[in-house]
Amino acid sequence: EVKLVESGGGLVQAGGSLRLSCATSGFSFDAWEIGWFRQVPGKKRENISRINRRAGATTYADSVKGRFTISTDDAKNMVFLQMNNLAPEDTAVYYCAARGTKYTSSWYRDYDHWGQGTQVTVSS
């Protein structure tokens, strides 16, 4: 059974940092694509970063490039999103997601498995 559980969200001032964690089980990072998404009310879920080792790709949305870093700890089956220089527009619910494919996709409907989400709020 595939499971994903996010943690690490919270309230932070603009310019601050947070590290989100996603505890995973039931699949291999070498075979599956893992993505971080975020969603604000009234908008579609947005892919902000993803790793697909089979495709040889690590991807970031333009809005977070240079500020956010995705990483994994394979021994602990953990995925992380280090978020630096946060801005109020980064406020959202953040989700990790996974899908078993060698093809990379930013479209949230292509992902089969999701965590419950963690709230990130950035105050100005």
JSON list of N, CA, C and O in Angstrom, two decimals, residues 58-96:
[
{"chain": "A", "resi": 58, "resn": "THR", "atom": "N", "xyz": [14.79, 16.53, -12.39]},
{"chain": "A", "resi": 58, "resn": "THR", "atom": "CA", "xyz": [14.36, 17.25, -11.20]},
{"chain": "A", "resi": 58, "resn": "THR", "atom": "C", "xyz": [13.88, 18.62, -11.69]},
{"chain": "A", "resi": 58, "resn": "THR", "atom": "O", "xyz": [14.64, 19.34, -12.34]},
{"chain": "A", "resi": 59, "resn": "THR", "atom": "N", "xyz": [12.65, 18.95, -11.37]},
{"chain": "A", "resi": 59, "resn": "THR", "atom": "CA", "xyz": [12.00, 20.10, -11.99]},
{"chain": "A", "resi": 59, "resn": "THR", "atom": "C", "xyz": [11.42, 21.03, -10.94]},
{"chain": "A", "resi": 59, "resn": "THR", "atom": "O", "xyz": [10.92, 20.57, -9.91]},
{"chain": "A", "resi": 60, "resn": "TYR", "atom": "N", "xyz": [11.48, 22.33, -11.22]},
{"chain": "A", "resi": 60, "resn": "TYR", "atom": "CA", "xyz": [10.91, 23.35, -10.34]},
{"chain": "A", "resi": 60, "resn": "TYR", "atom": "C", "xyz": [10.04, 24.30, -11.16]},
{"chain": "A", "resi": 60, "resn": "TYR", "atom": "O", "xyz": [10.38, 24.63, -12.31]},
{"chain": "A", "resi": 61, "resn": "ALA", "atom": "N", "xyz": [8.97, 24.74, -10.54]},
{"chain": "A", "resi": 61, "resn": "ALA", "atom": "CA", "xyz": [8.19, 25.81, -11.16]},
{"chain": "A", "resi": 61, "resn": "ALA", "atom": "C", "xyz": [8.99, 27.10, -11.13]},
{"chain": "A", "resi": 61, "resn": "ALA", "atom": "O", "xyz": [9.80, 27.32, -10.22]},
{"chain": "A", "resi": 62, "resn": "ASP", "atom": "N", "xyz": [8.76, 27.96, -12.10]},
{"chain": "A", "resi": 62, "resn": "ASP", "atom": "CA", "xyz": [9.49, 29.23, -12.15]},
{"chain": "A", "resi": 62, "resn": "ASP", "atom": "C", "xyz": [9.29, 30.04, -10.88]},
{"chain": "A", "resi": 62, "resn": "ASP", "atom": "O", "xyz": [10.20, 30.76, -10.45]},
{"chain": "A", "resi": 63, "resn": "SER", "atom": "N", "xyz": [8.12, 29.91, -10.28]},
{"chain": "A", "resi": 63, "resn": "SER", "atom": "CA", "xyz": [7.79, 30.72, -9.11]},
{"chain": "A", "resi": 63, "resn": "SER", "atom": "C", "xyz": [8.62, 30.37, -7.88]},
{"chain": "A", "resi": 63, "resn": "SER", "atom": "O", "xyz": [8.71, 31.17, -6.95]},
{"chain": "A", "resi": 64, "resn": "VAL", "atom": "N", "xyz": [9.24, 29.18, -7.89]},
{"chain": "A", "resi": 64, "resn": "VAL", "atom": "CA", "xyz": [10.01, 28.76, -6.71]},
{"chain": "A", "resi": 64, "resn": "VAL", "atom": "C", "xyz": [11.47, 28.48, -7.03]},
{"chain": "A", "resi": 64, "resn": "VAL", "atom": "O", "xyz": [12.26, 28.22, -6.12]},
{"chain": "A", "resi": 65, "resn": "LYS", "atom": "N", "xyz": [11.83, 28.55, -8.30]},
{"chain": "A", "resi": 65, "resn": "LYS", "atom": "CA", "xyz": [13.20, 28.23, -8.71]},
{"chain": "A", "resi": 65, "resn": "LYS", "atom": "C", "xyz": [14.19, 29.14, -7.99]},
{"chain": "A", "resi": 65, "resn": "LYS", "atom": "O", "xyz": [14.01, 30.35, -7.93]},
{"chain": "A", "resi": 66, "resn": "GLY", "atom": "N", "xyz": [15.22, 28.52, -7.44]},
{"chain": "A", "resi": 66, "resn": "GLY", "atom": "CA", "xyz": [16.23, 29.28, -6.72]},
{"chain": "A", "resi": 66, "resn": "GLY", "atom": "C", "xyz": [15.91, 29.49, -5.25]},
{"chain": "A", "resi": 66, "resn": "GLY", "atom": "O", "xyz": [16.77, 29.92, -4.48]},
{"chain": "A", "resi": 67, "resn": "ARG", "atom": "N", "xyz": [14.68, 29.20, -4.85]},
{"chain": "A", "resi": 67, "resn": "ARG", "atom": "CA", "xyz": [14.27, 29.36, -3.45]},
{"chain": "A", "resi": 67, "resn": "ARG", "atom": "C", "xyz": [13.94, 28.02, -2.78]},
{"chain": "A", "resi": 67, "resn": "ARG", "atom": "O", "xyz": [14.18, 27.85, -1.59]},
{"chain": "A", "resi": 68, "resn": "PHE", "atom": "N", "xyz": [13.38, 27.09, -3.54]},
{"chain": "A", "resi": 68, "resn": "PHE", "atom": "CA", "xyz": [12.95, 25.80, -3.01]},
{"chain": "A", "resi": 68, "resn": "PHE", "atom": "C", "xyz": [13.87, 24.71, -3.54]},
{"chain": "A", "resi": 68, "resn": "PHE", "atom": "O", "xyz": [14.34, 24.77, -4.68]},
{"chain": "A", "resi": 69, "resn": "THR", "atom": "N", "xyz": [14.09, 23.68, -2.70]},
{"chain": "A", "resi": 69, "resn": "THR", "atom": "CA", "xyz": [14.90, 22.54, -3.11]},
{"chain": "A", "resi": 69, "resn": "THR", "atom": "C", "xyz": [14.23, 21.25, -2.68]},
{"chain": "A", "resi": 69, "resn": "THR", "atom": "O", "xyz": [13.88, 21.10, -1.51]},
{"chain": "A", "resi": 70, "resn": "ILE", "atom": "N", "xyz": [14.06, 20.34, -3.62]},
{"chain": "A", "resi": 70, "resn": "ILE", "atom": "CA", "xyz": [13.51, 19.03, -3.33]},
{"chain": "A", "resi": 70, "resn": "ILE", "atom": "C", "xyz": [14.66, 18.05, -3.11]},
{"chain": "A", "resi": 70, "resn": "ILE", "atom": "O", "xyz": [15.69, 18.14, -3.79]},
{"chain": "A", "resi": 71, "resn": "SER", "atom": "N", "xyz": [14.50, 17.14, -2.15]},
{"chain": "A", "resi": 71, "resn": "SER", "atom": "CA", "xyz": [15.54, 16.15, -1.89]},
{"chain": "A", "resi": 71, "resn": "SER", "atom": "C", "xyz": [14.90, 14.90, -1.29]},
{"chain": "A", "resi": 71, "resn": "SER", "atom": "O", "xyz": [13.73, 14.93, -0.89]},
{"chain": "A", "resi": 72, "resn": "THR", "atom": "N", "xyz": [15.68, 13.84, -1.25]},
{"chain": "A", "resi": 72, "resn": "THR", "atom": "CA", "xyz": [15.19, 12.60, -0.67]},
{"chain": "A", "resi": 72, "resn": "THR", "atom": "C", "xyz": [16.22, 12.01, 0.29]},
{"chain": "A", "resi": 72, "resn": "THR", "atom": "O", "xyz": [17.42, 12.29, 0.17]},
{"chain": "A", "resi": 73, "resn": "ASP", "atom": "N", "xyz": [15.73, 11.25, 1.24]},
{"chain": "A", "resi": 73, "resn": "ASP", "atom": "CA", "xyz": [16.57, 10.40, 2.08]},
{"chain": "A", "resi": 73, "resn": "ASP", "atom": "C", "xyz": [16.07, 8.98, 1.82]},
{"chain": "A", "resi": 73, "resn": "ASP", "atom": "O", "xyz": [15.05, 8.56, 2.37]},
{"chain": "A", "resi": 74, "resn": "ASP", "atom": "N", "xyz": [16.78, 8.29, 0.95]},
{"chain": "A", "resi": 74, "resn": "ASP", "atom": "CA", "xyz": [16.30, 6.98, 0.52]},
{"chain": "A", "resi": 74, "resn": "ASP", "atom": "C", "xyz": [16.27, 5.98, 1.66]},
{"chain": "A", "resi": 74, "resn": "ASP", "atom": "O", "xyz": [15.39, 5.13, 1.73]},
{"chain": "A", "resi": 75, "resn": "ALA", "atom": "N", "xyz": [17.22, 6.07, 2.57]},
{"chain": "A", "resi": 75, "resn": "ALA", "atom": "CA", "xyz": [17.28, 5.12, 3.67]},
{"chain": "A", "resi": 75, "resn": "ALA", "atom": "C", "xyz": [16.06, 5.23, 4.58]},
{"chain": "A", "resi": 75, "resn": "ALA", "atom": "O", "xyz": [15.63, 4.24, 5.19]},
{"chain": "A", "resi": 76, "resn": "LYS", "atom": "N", "xyz": [15.49, 6.44, 4.65]},
{"chain": "A", "resi": 76, "resn": "LYS", "atom": "CA", "xyz": [14.34, 6.67, 5.52]},
{"chain": "A", "resi": 76, "resn": "LYS", "atom": "C", "xyz": [13.04, 6.82, 4.73]},
{"chain": "A", "resi": 76, "resn": "LYS", "atom": "O", "xyz": [11.99, 7.09, 5.33]},
{"chain": "A", "resi": 77, "resn": "ASN", "atom": "N", "xyz": [13.11, 6.66, 3.42]},
{"chain": "A", "resi": 77, "resn": "ASN", "atom": "CA", "xyz": [11.92, 6.82, 2.57]},
{"chain": "A", "resi": 77, "resn": "ASN", "atom": "C", "xyz": [11.25, 8.18, 2.78]},
{"chain": "A", "resi": 77, "resn": "ASN", "atom": "O", "xyz": [10.02, 8.26, 2.87]},
{"chain": "A", "resi": 78, "resn": "MET", "atom": "N", "xyz": [12.07, 9.20, 2.85]},
{"chain": "A", "resi": 78, "resn": "MET", "atom": "CA", "xyz": [11.57, 10.55, 3.10]},
{"chain": "A", "resi": 78, "resn": "MET", "atom": "C", "xyz": [11.84, 11.44, 1.89]},
{"chain": "A", "resi": 78, "resn": "MET", "atom": "O", "xyz": [12.87, 11.32, 1.22]},
{"chain": "A", "resi": 79, "resn": "VAL", "atom": "N", "xyz": [10.92, 12.35, 1.65]},
{"chain": "A", "resi": 79, "resn": "VAL", "atom": "CA", "xyz": [11.09, 13.39, 0.64]},
{"chain": "A", "resi": 79, "resn": "VAL", "atom": "C", "xyz": [10.96, 14.73, 1.36]},
{"chain": "A", "resi": 79, "resn": "VAL", "atom": "O", "xyz": [10.11, 14.88, 2.23]},
{"chain": "A", "resi": 80, "resn": "PHE", "atom": "N", "xyz": [11.81, 15.67, 0.98]},
{"chain": "A", "resi": 80, "resn": "PHE", "atom": "CA", "xyz": [11.82, 16.97, 1.64]},
{"chain": "A", "resi": 80, "resn": "PHE", "atom": "C", "xyz": [11.63, 18.09, 0.63]},
{"chain": "A", "resi": 80, "resn": "PHE", "atom": "O", "xyz": [11.96, 17.95, -0.54]},
{"chain": "A", "resi": 81, "resn": "LEU", "atom": "N", "xyz": [11.11, 19.19, 1.13]},
{"chain": "A", "resi": 81, "resn": "LEU", "atom": "CA", "xyz": [11.06, 20.41, 0.34]},
{"chain": "A", "resi": 81, "resn": "LEU", "atom": "C", "xyz": [11.58, 21.53, 1.24]},
{"chain": "A", "resi": 81, "resn": "LEU", "atom": "O", "xyz": [10.90, 21.94, 2.19]},
{"chain": "A", "resi": 82, "resn": "GLN", "atom": "N", "xyz": [12.80, 21.96, 0.96]},
{"chain": "A", "resi": 82, "resn": "GLN", "atom": "CA", "xyz": [13.39, 23.09, 1.67]},
{"chain": "A", "resi": 82, "resn": "GLN", "atom": "C", "xyz": [12.92, 24.36, 1.01]},
{"chain": "A", "resi": 82, "resn": "GLN", "atom": "O", "xyz": [13.15, 24.55, -0.20]},
{"chain": "A", "resi": 83, "resn": "MET", "atom": "N", "xyz": [12.28, 25.23, 1.77]},
{"chain": "A", "resi": 83, "resn": "MET", "atom": "CA", "xyz": [11.71, 26.46, 1.22]},
{"chain": "A", "resi": 83, "resn": "MET", "atom": "C", "xyz": [12.38, 27.65, 1.90]},
{"chain": "A", "resi": 83, "resn": "MET", "atom": "O", "xyz": [12.26, 27.82, 3.12]},
{"chain": "A", "resi": 84, "resn": "ASN", "atom": "N", "xyz": [13.09, 28.44, 1.13]},
{"chain": "A", "resi": 84, "resn": "ASN", "atom": "CA", "xyz": [13.80, 29.61, 1.63]},
{"chain": "A", "resi": 84, "resn": "ASN", "atom": "C", "xyz": [13.21, 30.88, 1.04]},
{"chain": "A", "resi": 84, "resn": "ASN", "atom": "O", "xyz": [12.54, 30.86, 0.01]},
{"chain": "A", "resi": 85, "resn": "ASN", "atom": "N", "xyz": [13.49, 31.98, 1.72]},
{"chain": "A", "resi": 85, "resn": "ASN", "atom": "CA", "xyz": [13.03, 33.29, 1.25]},
{"chain": "A", "resi": 85, "resn": "ASN", "atom": "C", "xyz": [11.53, 33.27, 0.92]},
{"chain": "A", "resi": 85, "resn": "ASN", "atom": "O", "xyz": [11.12, 33.69, -0.17]},
{"chain": "A", "resi": 86, "resn": "LEU", "atom": "N", "xyz": [10.76, 32.79, 1.86]},
{"chain": "A", "resi": 86, "resn": "LEU", "atom": "CA", "xyz": [9.33, 32.64, 1.64]},
{"chain": "A", "resi": 86, "resn": "LEU", "atom": "C", "xyz": [8.64, 33.99, 1.53]},
{"chain": "A", "resi": 86, "resn": "LEU", "atom": "O", "xyz": [9.06, 34.97, 2.16]},
{"chain": "A", "resi": 87, "resn": "ALA", "atom": "N", "xyz": [7.60, 34.01, 0.73]},
{"chain": "A", "resi": 87, "resn": "ALA", "atom": "CA", "xyz": [6.81, 35.23, 0.48]},
{"chain": "A", "resi": 87, "resn": "ALA", "atom": "C", "xyz": [5.34, 34.93, 0.76]},
{"chain": "A", "resi": 87, "resn": "ALA", "atom": "O", "xyz": [4.93, 33.76, 0.73]},
{"chain": "A", "resi": 88, "resn": "PRO", "atom": "N", "xyz": [4.55, 35.96, 1.02]},
{"chain": "A", "resi": 88, "resn": "PRO", "atom": "CA", "xyz": [3.12, 35.73, 1.30]},
{"chain": "A", "resi": 88, "resn": "PRO", "atom": "C", "xyz": [2.42, 34.93, 0.20]},
{"chain": "A", "resi": 88, "resn": "PRO", "atom": "O", "xyz": [1.50, 34.15, 0.51]},
{"chain": "A", "resi": 89, "resn": "GLU", "atom": "N", "xyz": [2.85, 35.09, -1.04]},
{"chain": "A", "resi": 89, "resn": "GLU", "atom": "CA", "xyz": [2.20, 34.35, -2.12]},
{"chain": "A", "resi": 89, "resn": "GLU", "atom": "C", "xyz": [2.54, 32.86, -2.10]},
{"chain": "A", "resi": 89, "resn": "GLU", "atom": "O", "xyz": [1.98, 32.09, -2.89]},
{"chain": "A", "resi": 90, "resn": "ASP", "atom": "N", "xyz": [3.43, 32.43, -1.22]},
{"chain": "A", "resi": 90, "resn": "ASP", "atom": "CA", "xyz": [3.71, 31.01, -1.04]},
{"chain": "A", "resi": 90, "resn": "ASP", "atom": "C", "xyz": [2.71, 30.36, -0.09]},
{"chain": "A", "resi": 90, "resn": "ASP", "atom": "O", "xyz": [2.73, 29.14, 0.10]},
{"chain": "A", "resi": 91, "resn": "THR", "atom": "N", "xyz": [1.85, 31.16, 0.51]},
{"chain": "A", "resi": 91, "resn": "THR", "atom": "CA", "xyz": [0.83, 30.62, 1.42]},
{"chain": "A", "resi": 91, "resn": "THR", "atom": "C", "xyz": [-0.09, 29.67, 0.67]},
{"chain": "A", "resi": 91, "resn": "THR", "atom": "O", "xyz": [-0.68, 30.03, -0.36]},
{"chain": "A", "resi": 92, "resn": "ALA", "atom": "N", "xyz": [-0.22, 28.46, 1.17]},
{"chain": "A", "resi": 92, "resn": "ALA", "atom": "CA", "xyz": [-1.01, 27.43, 0.51]},
{"chain": "A", "resi": 92, "resn": "ALA", "atom": "C", "xyz": [-1.00, 26.17, 1.36]},
{"chain": "A", "resi": 92, "resn": "ALA", "atom": "O", "xyz": [-0.26, 26.08, 2.34]},
{"chain": "A", "resi": 93, "resn": "VAL", "atom": "N", "xyz": [-1.82, 25.21, 0.97]},
{"chain": "A", "resi": 93, "resn": "VAL", "atom": "CA", "xyz": [-1.69, 23.85, 1.48]},
{"chain": "A", "resi": 93, "resn": "VAL", "atom": "C", "xyz": [-0.74, 23.12, 0.56]},
{"chain": "A", "resi": 93, "resn": "VAL", "atom": "O", "xyz": [-0.91, 23.13, -0.66]},
{"chain": "A", "resi": 94, "resn": "TYR", "atom": "N", "xyz": [0.26, 22.49, 1.14]},
{"chain": "A", "resi": 94, "resn": "TYR", "atom": "CA", "xyz": [1.28, 21.79, 0.38]},
{"chain": "A", "resi": 94, "resn": "TYR", "atom": "C", "xyz": [1.07, 20.29, 0.50]},
{"chain": "A", "resi": 94, "resn": "TYR", "atom": "O", "xyz": [0.84, 19.76, 1.59]},
{"chain": "A", "resi": 95, "resn": "TYR", "atom": "N", "xyz": [1.17, 19.61, -0.66]},
{"chain": "A", "resi": 95, "resn": "TYR", "atom": "CA", "xyz": [0.95, 18.18, -0.74]},
{"chain": "A", "resi": 95, "resn": "TYR", "atom": "C", "xyz": [2.16, 17.50, -1.38]},
{"chain": "A", "resi": 95, "resn": "TYR", "atom": "O", "xyz": [2.76, 18.06, -2.30]},
{"chain": "A", "resi": 96, "resn": "CYS", "atom": "N", "xyz": [2.47, 16.30, -0.93]},
{"chain": "A", "resi": 96, "resn": "CYS", "atom": "CA", "xyz": [3.36, 15.45, -1.72]},
{"chain": "A", "resi": 96, "resn": "CYS", "atom": "C", "xyz": [2.51, 14.39, -2.40]},
{"chain": "A", "resi": 96, "resn": "CYS", "atom": "O", "xyz": [1.44, 14.00, -1.91]}
]
